[in-house]
Each structure stands twice: as structure tokens, then as C-alpha cells.
Coordinates of C-alpha atoms in Angstrom, one line a residue:
X1 CA 17.4 8.2 -12.2
X2 CA 15.3 5.1 -13.2
X3 CA 14.7 2.1 -11.0
X4 CA 13.2 -1.3 -11.8
X5 CA 10.9 -2.7 -9.2
X6 CA 10.0 -6.4 -9.2
X7 CA 6.9 -7.3 -7.2
X8 CA 5.9 -10.9 -6.2
X9 CA 3.3 -12.6 -4.1
X10 CA 4.4 -15.7 -2.2
X11 CA 2.7 -18.4 0.0
X12 CA -1.1 -18.8 0.2
X13 CA -3.2 -16.5 -1.9
X14 CA -5.8 -14.2 -0.4
X15 CA -7.9 -11.2 -1.2
X16 CA -5.9 -8.0 -1.1
X17 CA -2.8 -9.2 -3.1
X18 CA -3.9 -7.8 -6.4
X19 CA -4.8 -4.4 -4.8
X20 CA -1.3 -4.1 -3.3
X21 CA 0.3 -4.9 -6.7
X22 CA -2.0 -2.3 -8.3
X23 CA -1.1 0.5 -5.8
X24 CA 2.7 -0.3 -6.0
X25 CA 2.4 0.1 -9.8
X26 CA 0.2 3.2 -9.8
X27 CA 2.2 5.0 -7.1
X28 CA 5.5 4.2 -8.9
X29 CA 4.3 5.2 -12.4
X30 CA 2.0 8.1 -11.6
X31 CA 3.0 10.9 -14.0
X32 CA 1.9 13.6 -11.6
X33 CA 4.1 12.2 -8.8
X34 CA 6.9 11.6 -11.2
X35 CA 7.1 15.3 -12.0
X36 CA 7.8 16.0 -8.4
X37 CA 10.5 13.5 -7.7
X38 CA 14.0 12.6 -9.1
X39 CA 13.3 8.9 -9.6
X40 CA 11.3 7.2 -12.3
X41 CA 10.2 3.5 -12.2
X42 CA 9.6 0.5 -14.3
X43 CA 7.5 -2.2 -12.6
X44 CA 7.5 -5.9 -13.4
X45 CA 5.4 -8.6 -11.8
X46 CA 7.0 -11.9 -11.1
X47 CA 4.9 -14.9 -11.7
X48 CA 4.6 -17.7 -9.1
X49 CA 6.4 -16.0 -6.3
X50 CA 10.0 -16.8 -5.6
X51 CA 9.8 -19.7 -8.1
X52 CA 9.5 -17.1 -10.9
X53 CA 12.8 -15.5 -10.0
X54 CA 14.5 -18.8 -9.6
X55 CA 13.2 -20.6 -12.7
X56 CA 13.3 -17.7 -15.2
X57 CA 16.0 -17.8 -17.8
X58 CA 16.8 -14.1 -18.5
X59 CA 18.3 -15.1 -21.9
X60 CA 15.2 -17.1 -23.1
X61 CA 12.4 -14.9 -24.4
X62 CA 9.7 -17.6 -23.8
X63 CA 10.9 -18.0 -20.2
X64 CA 10.8 -14.3 -19.6
X65 CA 7.3 -14.1 -21.2
X66 CA 6.1 -16.8 -18.7
X67 CA 7.6 -15.4 -15.5
X68 CA 7.9 -11.6 -16.1
X69 CA 4.9 -9.4 -16.5
X70 CA 5.5 -5.7 -17.3
X71 CA 3.0 -3.7 -15.4
X72 CA 1.6 -0.2 -15.9
X73 CA -1.4 1.8 -14.6
X74 CA -3.8 0.6 -17.3
X75 CA -3.0 -3.1 -16.8
X76 CA -3.6 -3.0 -13.1
X77 CA -6.5 -0.5 -13.1
X78 CA -9.2 -3.0 -12.0
X79 CA -7.0 -5.4 -10.1
X80 CA -8.1 -4.4 -6.6
X81 CA -11.6 -5.7 -7.2
X82 CA -10.5 -9.3 -7.4
X83 CA -9.3 -11.9 -5.0
X84 CA -6.5 -14.3 -5.4
X85 CA -3.3 -13.1 -7.1
X86 CA -3.1 -12.3 -10.9
X87 CA 0.7 -12.9 -10.7
X88 CA 0.3 -16.4 -9.3
X89 CA 2.1 -17.7 -6.2
X90 CA 4.0 -20.7 -4.9
X91 CA 5.5 -22.0 -1.7
X92 CA 9.0 -22.1 -3.3
X93 CA 11.8 -21.4 -0.8
X94 CA 15.0 -20.3 -2.6
X95 CA 16.9 -20.8 0.6
X96 CA 15.6 -24.3 1.2
X97 CA 18.6 -26.1 2.9
X98 CA 17.7 -29.3 1.0
X99 CA 17.7 -27.4 -2.3
X100 CA 19.4 -24.0 -2.0
X101 CA 19.0 -22.0 -5.1
X102 CA 19.9 -18.6 -3.7
X103 CA 22.9 -18.2 -6.1
X104 CA 20.5 -18.6 -9.1
X105 CA 18.2 -16.1 -7.5
X106 CA 20.9 -13.5 -7.0
X107 CA 22.2 -14.1 -10.5
X108 CA 18.8 -13.7 -12.1
X109 CA 18.1 -10.5 -10.2
X110 CA 21.4 -9.1 -11.5
X111 CA 20.9 -10.2 -15.1
X112 CA 17.3 -8.8 -15.2
X113 CA 18.5 -5.4 -13.9
X114 CA 16.2 -5.5 -10.9
X115 CA 16.9 -2.7 -8.4
X116 CA 14.3 -3.5 -5.8
X117 CA 12.2 -6.6 -4.9
X118 CA 8.9 -6.0 -3.2
X119 CA 7.7 -9.2 -1.6
X120 CA 4.1 -9.6 -0.5
X121 CA 3.6 -12.5 1.9
X122 CA 3.8 -14.0 5.3
X123 CA 6.6 -15.0 7.6
X124 CA 8.1 -17.5 5.1
X125 CA 8.0 -15.2 2.1
X126 CA 9.3 -12.3 4.1
X127 CA 11.9 -14.5 5.7
X128 CA 13.3 -15.1 2.2
X129 CA 13.2 -11.4 1.5
X130 CA 15.2 -10.7 4.7
X131 CA 17.8 -13.2 3.7
X132 CA 18.0 -11.7 0.3
X133 CA 18.4 -8.3 1.9
X134 CA 21.3 -9.6 4.0
X135 CA 23.0 -10.6 0.7
X136 CA 22.9 -7.1 -0.6
X137 CA 19.6 -7.0 -2.5
X138 CA 17.2 -4.0 -1.8
X139 CA 14.0 -5.5 -0.5
X140 CA 10.7 -4.2 0.8
X141 CA 8.0 -6.4 2.5
X142 CA 4.2 -6.1 2.6
X143 CA 2.4 -8.2 5.2
X144 CA -0.1 -10.8 4.0
X145 CA -1.6 -13.7 5.9
X146 CA -5.2 -14.5 6.6
X147 CA -3.9 -15.8 10.0
X148 CA -2.9 -12.2 10.9
X149 CA 0.0 -13.6 12.9
X150 CA 2.9 -11.5 11.6
X151 CA 4.9 -9.7 14.2
X152 CA 5.5 -5.9 13.7
X153 CA 2.1 -5.1 12.3
X154 CA -1.5 -4.9 13.6
X155 CA -2.9 -6.0 10.3
X156 CA -2.0 -8.4 7.5
X157 CA -3.8 -8.4 4.1
X158 CA -6.5 -11.0 3.7
X159 CA -7.6 -11.3 7.4
X160 CA -10.7 -9.2 7.3
X161 CA -12.1 -10.9 4.2
X162 CA -11.4 -14.3 5.7
X163 CA -13.2 -13.4 8.9
X164 CA -16.2 -12.2 6.8
X165 CA -16.2 -15.5 5.0
X166 CA -16.2 -17.5 8.3
X167 CA -19.1 -15.3 9.6
X168 CA -21.1 -15.6 6.4
X169 CA -20.7 -19.4 6.3
X170 CA -21.7 -19.9 9.9
X171 CA -24.7 -17.6 9.4
X172 CA -25.8 -20.1 6.7
X173 CA -25.1 -23.1 9.0
X174 CA -27.4 -21.7 11.6
X175 CA -30.6 -22.4 9.6
X176 CA -29.9 -26.1 9.2
X177 CA -28.4 -26.4 12.7
X178 CA -31.5 -24.9 14.2
X179 CA -33.9 -26.9 12.0
X180 CA -32.4 -30.2 13.0
X181 CA -31.3 -29.3 16.6
X182 CA -27.7 -30.2 15.7
X183 CA -24.3 -29.2 16.9
X184 CA -21.9 -28.0 14.2
X185 CA -18.1 -28.0 14.6
X186 CA -16.6 -25.6 12.1
X187 CA -12.8 -25.8 11.4
X188 CA -10.9 -22.6 10.4
X189 CA -7.3 -22.1 9.3
X190 CA -4.8 -21.2 12.0
X191 CA -1.8 -23.4 12.4
X192 CA -0.3 -21.6 15.5
X193 CA -2.4 -18.5 15.9
X194 CA -6.1 -18.5 16.7
X195 CA -7.1 -15.0 15.4
X196 CA -9.3 -16.3 12.6
X197 CA -11.1 -18.7 14.9
X198 CA -11.5 -16.2 17.7
X199 CA -12.7 -13.3 15.6
X200 CA -14.7 -15.4 13.2
X201 CA -16.3 -17.1 16.2
X202 CA -17.0 -13.9 18.0
X203 CA -18.5 -12.2 14.9
X204 CA -20.7 -15.2 14.2
X205 CA -21.8 -15.7 17.8
X206 CA -20.3 -19.2 18.2
X207 CA -21.0 -20.8 21.5
X208 CA -17.5 -22.4 21.9
X209 CA -14.2 -21.3 20.3
X210 CA -11.1 -23.4 20.4
X211 CA -7.7 -21.9 19.6
X212 CA -4.1 -23.2 19.3
X213 CA -2.9 -21.0 22.1
X214 CA -5.0 -22.8 24.8
X215 CA -5.3 -26.6 24.9
X216 CA -8.9 -27.8 25.5
X217 CA -10.6 -30.6 27.4
X218 CA -13.4 -32.6 25.7
X219 CA -15.0 -33.1 29.1
X220 CA -15.3 -29.4 29.6
X221 CA -16.5 -28.9 26.0
X222 CA -19.3 -31.5 26.6
X223 CA -20.1 -30.0 30.0
X224 CA -20.6 -26.6 28.4
X225 CA -22.9 -28.1 25.8
X226 CA -24.9 -30.0 28.4
X227 CA -25.4 -26.8 30.4
X228 CA -27.1 -25.3 27.4
X229 CA -29.4 -28.3 26.8
X230 CA -33.0 -27.5 27.7
X231 CA -32.7 -23.8 27.1
X232 CA -34.6 -22.1 24.2
X233 CA -31.6 -22.6 21.9
X234 CA -31.7 -26.0 20.2
X235 CA -28.3 -26.0 18.5
X236 CA -24.7 -24.9 19.1
X237 CA -21.9 -23.7 16.9
X238 CA -18.3 -24.6 17.8
X239 CA -15.4 -22.9 16.0
X240 CA -12.1 -24.7 16.1
X241 CA -8.8 -23.6 14.6
X242 CA -6.9 -26.3 12.6
X243 CA -4.0 -26.1 15.1
X244 CA -6.1 -26.4 18.2
X245 CA -4.9 -29.2 20.5
X246 CA -6.6 -31.5 23.0
X247 CA -4.8 -31.2 26.3
X248 CA -1.7 -33.4 26.4
X249 CA -2.0 -34.2 22.6
X250 CA -0.5 -32.9 19.4
X251 CA -2.2 -31.2 16.5
X252 CA -4.4 -33.4 14.1
X253 CA -2.4 -33.9 10.9
X254 CA -4.0 -34.3 7.5
X255 CA -0.7 -35.1 5.8
X256 CA 2.9 -35.5 7.0
X257 CA 4.2 -34.2 3.7
X258 CA 6.5 -31.3 4.3
X259 CA 6.6 -28.2 2.1
X260 CA 9.8 -26.2 1.3
X261 CA 9.5 -24.2 4.5
X262 CA 9.2 -27.3 6.6
X263 CA 5.4 -27.2 7.3
X264 CA 3.2 -30.3 7.5
X265 CA -0.5 -30.0 6.6
X266 CA -2.9 -29.8 9.5
X267 CA -6.6 -30.6 9.3
X268 CA -9.3 -32.9 10.8
X269 CA -9.6 -31.5 14.3
X270 CA -13.3 -30.6 13.6
X271 CA -14.1 -34.2 12.6
X272 CA -12.4 -35.5 15.7
X273 CA -14.2 -33.1 18.0
X274 CA -17.6 -33.7 16.4
X275 CA -17.3 -37.5 16.7
X276 CA -16.2 -37.3 20.4
X277 CA -19.1 -35.0 21.2
X278 CA -21.6 -37.3 19.7
X279 CA -20.2 -40.3 21.4
X280 CA -20.0 -38.7 24.8
X281 CA -23.3 -36.8 24.8
X282 CA -25.4 -38.6 22.2
X283 CA -26.1 -35.1 20.7
X284 CA -26.3 -35.1 16.9
X285 CA -23.2 -33.4 15.7
X286 CA -21.8 -32.5 12.3
X287 CA -18.5 -30.9 11.2
X288 CA -17.5 -28.6 8.4
X289 CA -14.0 -27.7 7.3
X290 CA -13.9 -24.3 5.7
X291 CA -10.4 -24.8 4.3
X292 CA -9.6 -22.8 1.2
X293 CA -13.0 -21.1 1.1
X294 CA -11.4 -18.7 3.6
X295 CA -8.9 -17.6 1.0
X296 CA -11.4 -17.0 -1.7
X297 CA -13.8 -14.3 -2.9
X298 CA -13.5 -10.6 -3.5
X299 CA -11.6 -8.5 -1.0
X300 CA -13.6 -6.7 1.6
X301 CA -13.6 -2.9 1.8
X302 CA -11.0 -3.0 4.6
X303 CA -8.6 -5.2 2.6
X304 CA -8.9 -3.0 -0.4
X305 CA -8.1 0.0 1.7
X306 CA -5.1 -1.7 3.4
X307 CA -3.8 -2.9 0.0
X308 CA -3.9 0.6 -1.2
X309 CA -2.1 2.0 1.9
X310 CA 0.6 -0.8 1.9
X311 CA 1.2 -0.4 -1.9
X312 CA 1.7 3.3 -1.6
X313 CA 3.8 2.9 1.5
X314 CA 6.1 0.4 -0.3
X315 CA 6.9 3.0 -3.0
X316 CA 7.5 5.7 -0.3
X317 CA 9.9 3.3 1.4
X318 CA 11.8 2.8 -1.9
X319 CA 12.1 6.6 -2.4
X320 CA 13.3 7.0 1.2
X321 CA 15.7 4.1 0.8
X322 CA 14.1 2.2 3.7
X323 CA 15.2 -1.2 2.5
X324 CA 15.1 -4.4 4.4
X325 CA 11.9 -3.2 6.0
X326 CA 8.2 -4.1 5.9
X327 CA 5.2 -1.8 5.6
X328 CA 3.2 -1.9 8.8
X329 CA 0.0 -0.7 10.5
X330 CA 0.5 0.2 14.1
X331 CA -2.1 1.9 16.3
X332 CA -3.9 3.1 13.2
X333 CA -0.9 4.6 11.5
X334 CA 1.1 3.3 8.5
X335 CA 4.8 3.0 9.2
X336 CA 7.6 0.5 8.6
X337 CA 9.6 -2.0 10.7
X338 CA 12.7 -4.0 10.0
X339 CA 12.1 -7.3 8.4
X340 CA 14.3 -8.9 11.0
X341 CA 11.7 -8.1 13.7
X342 CA 8.8 -9.7 11.7
X343 CA 10.2 -13.2 11.3
X344 CA 11.3 -16.0 13.6
X345 CA 8.3 -15.7 15.9
X346 CA 4.5 -15.2 15.5
X347 CA 1.9 -12.8 16.9
X348 CA -0.3 -15.1 18.9
X349 CA -3.6 -14.6 20.7
X350 CA -2.9 -13.2 24.2
X351 CA -5.0 -15.7 26.2
X352 CA -5.1 -13.6 29.4
X353 CA -6.2 -10.6 27.5
X354 CA -8.6 -11.9 24.8
X355 CA -9.8 -15.4 25.8
X356 CA -12.2 -16.8 28.5
X357 CA -10.6 -20.1 29.5
X358 CA -13.6 -21.2 31.5
X359 CA -16.2 -20.7 28.7
X360 CA -13.8 -21.3 25.7
X361 CA -14.8 -18.1 24.1
X362 CA -13.8 -14.5 23.7
X363 CA -13.6 -12.5 27.0
X364 CA -16.6 -10.5 28.1
X365 CA -14.4 -8.1 30.0
X366 CA -12.3 -5.8 27.9
X367 CA -11.3 -2.8 30.0
X368 CA -9.4 -3.7 33.2

């Protein structure tokens, strides 16, 4: 029996995506493994995420050349070394209620002879994969989001590399912050979940960390900074997630333009906090928004390893007919969970367990 696997990457790019595509392809087409199983595979990469499967014209060779990329072991051999996604991505939602193209999606999958769709993405991408599964298409999910907020898994691709980027950038900031006795407010991604800000702040030794899960008071932030004044440390680093909120207020919005999944663009909380600190304390304060730098660069060793494991797991799930499920890491073991359990809600920072509400930082008591 021969099956055709279509693999796509959706949503924001991040390091680890290319590695997952590589290991799906290598595991599916490995000649040594093929001799031991009854199923052979063809693998095609879909360009630009769900957009590729919606916009492709199966009867137009030029359209197919643009959106369909036949993959083999030689083509993907070095892919895991590089960040981003060689297949390209988009935030296209084929089930957008304002522009539902799910019928076109289903028709194209049928015309292209695709047996299984492997979707690598976050809640939005995997939500579309789940809806596709309910319509009778065999789907497999792989978790990807630098926010690490997907339910059903302890780890999502891209998170470790993003934390490393935050740590490295803050390490660089320390030299200028110390030289000028300045306060720096660093803004990370994290719309609803504060894992990036929390772990990035902890790893870089930030003095204050502000997360979306716990609203903050500017009075308390300034009080913490004033308590530090006069000690041997002449500067302070504050890390704030883009979705962090001032008590009683909403998130700071960069743009009210809504994407196909209904998300507005957040950003600017670091600027607001920095200006308030300087006005209230007269301490020289600057801000830095890391933005898409957190998505860039080469994947860390951990993301390369997880990409390998998840790619291999996806092919195992196909062979075991575990469709409508997502590859998952739980307590150090690779397993799978139903896609239904991974969407509709997010894995947020447990404030009582991981956050010090008095010092606005990670807890200094772990075992209780």
C-alpha cells in the first residue's frame, strides 16, 4: 500500500519547523524502515500553510509547481540546521466564517490524492486540522508555538530557541544599562501566556517580570525599583510580555486590524511602562521590543531534538492510524493526544505555582 502525506506549517514561523518536516520525510521514506512495513509513502510539502491547499489549482501545472513541493531524503537532508520554514507559512484560516473555503480545501485534497495531512502549528493551525478531521480527512498535528501555550503537551517547537534569544539580547543590554545606570524594559511576545517572559526573565536574571496571567500595579513596580536604589547594582532589567495588563486595564494594542483567526496585534506595553517609570521616579528608563527577533535564528539543540522526535512520532501515528491526534511530550515521554483536547483553551502560567506576586518574578520556592 502507498500513501501520500502532505505536510504544512501554519501561523508564525519559528526554529524547529524545518527539522520536523525533515524527520517526517526521512521517517516516511527511509528504505530500511520501508522493508519492514507494509506501507510506502510519498511526501509533498505544501507552501504557505493552509493557503497553499486552498489556492492551489490541481489542474494547473504552474499552480502546482508554486504550492506543491515533492520531498525526499536528499532534499531535506540539511533542513534541521535552519530556522524559519522552507515551505513558507501564512495565517490563512480555511474555516474563516467571513470567508469559508473549506469546500475548496476538501476538493483539492481529494483531487491531489492526499491521504494524510500533517499540520505543524499552534492552536489556530491545529484547530483547522481538527475541523478537517471531523470532515473525514486523516490529520496529524505537531505542536509549534514559541509561546509554549498549547494544551496537551509540555513542549512546543520554537520555545527553547526563543528563550535563548531573549536571554542573549538581555545579556547584551546589561552592558549599556550598567554603563549608563539605566532601567531597561524589554517586551517579549506572549498574548495570553507568559511563559516566554517568565523563563526568559528568569534565565537572564531580570529584576521584574510582568506576565499576562497577573495584572500589575505601576506603584508596586516603582516601589520595587526604589527599594533597589542605592545598592551596588546601578541598573535594572524589566521583562514584560506583550499581553501583560495594568490592573483594571486592557492590553496595549498596536493595531486593531484583525487576522483570519480573529486576533488583533498587541504591542507597546514596554514603551508605556518605561515612560510611566521615568515620570514617576525620575529614573532614566529605556524600552526595547524584541518582536520578531524571538522567531529568528538557527534552532537550538533542544528544538532540533524535539523536531526530530515529533517528526518521527507523526509517521508512527500514521502507521498506527492514530488520526485526529497531535504528537506530544508529557513527563519526558513522546506520546499523542486528541486534537480536540489541544484547542479551545491555552496552557497558561500557574501563578500560584510559578510566580511571586509580591516581587513580580519567578518563585524562589519550588518544592512545597
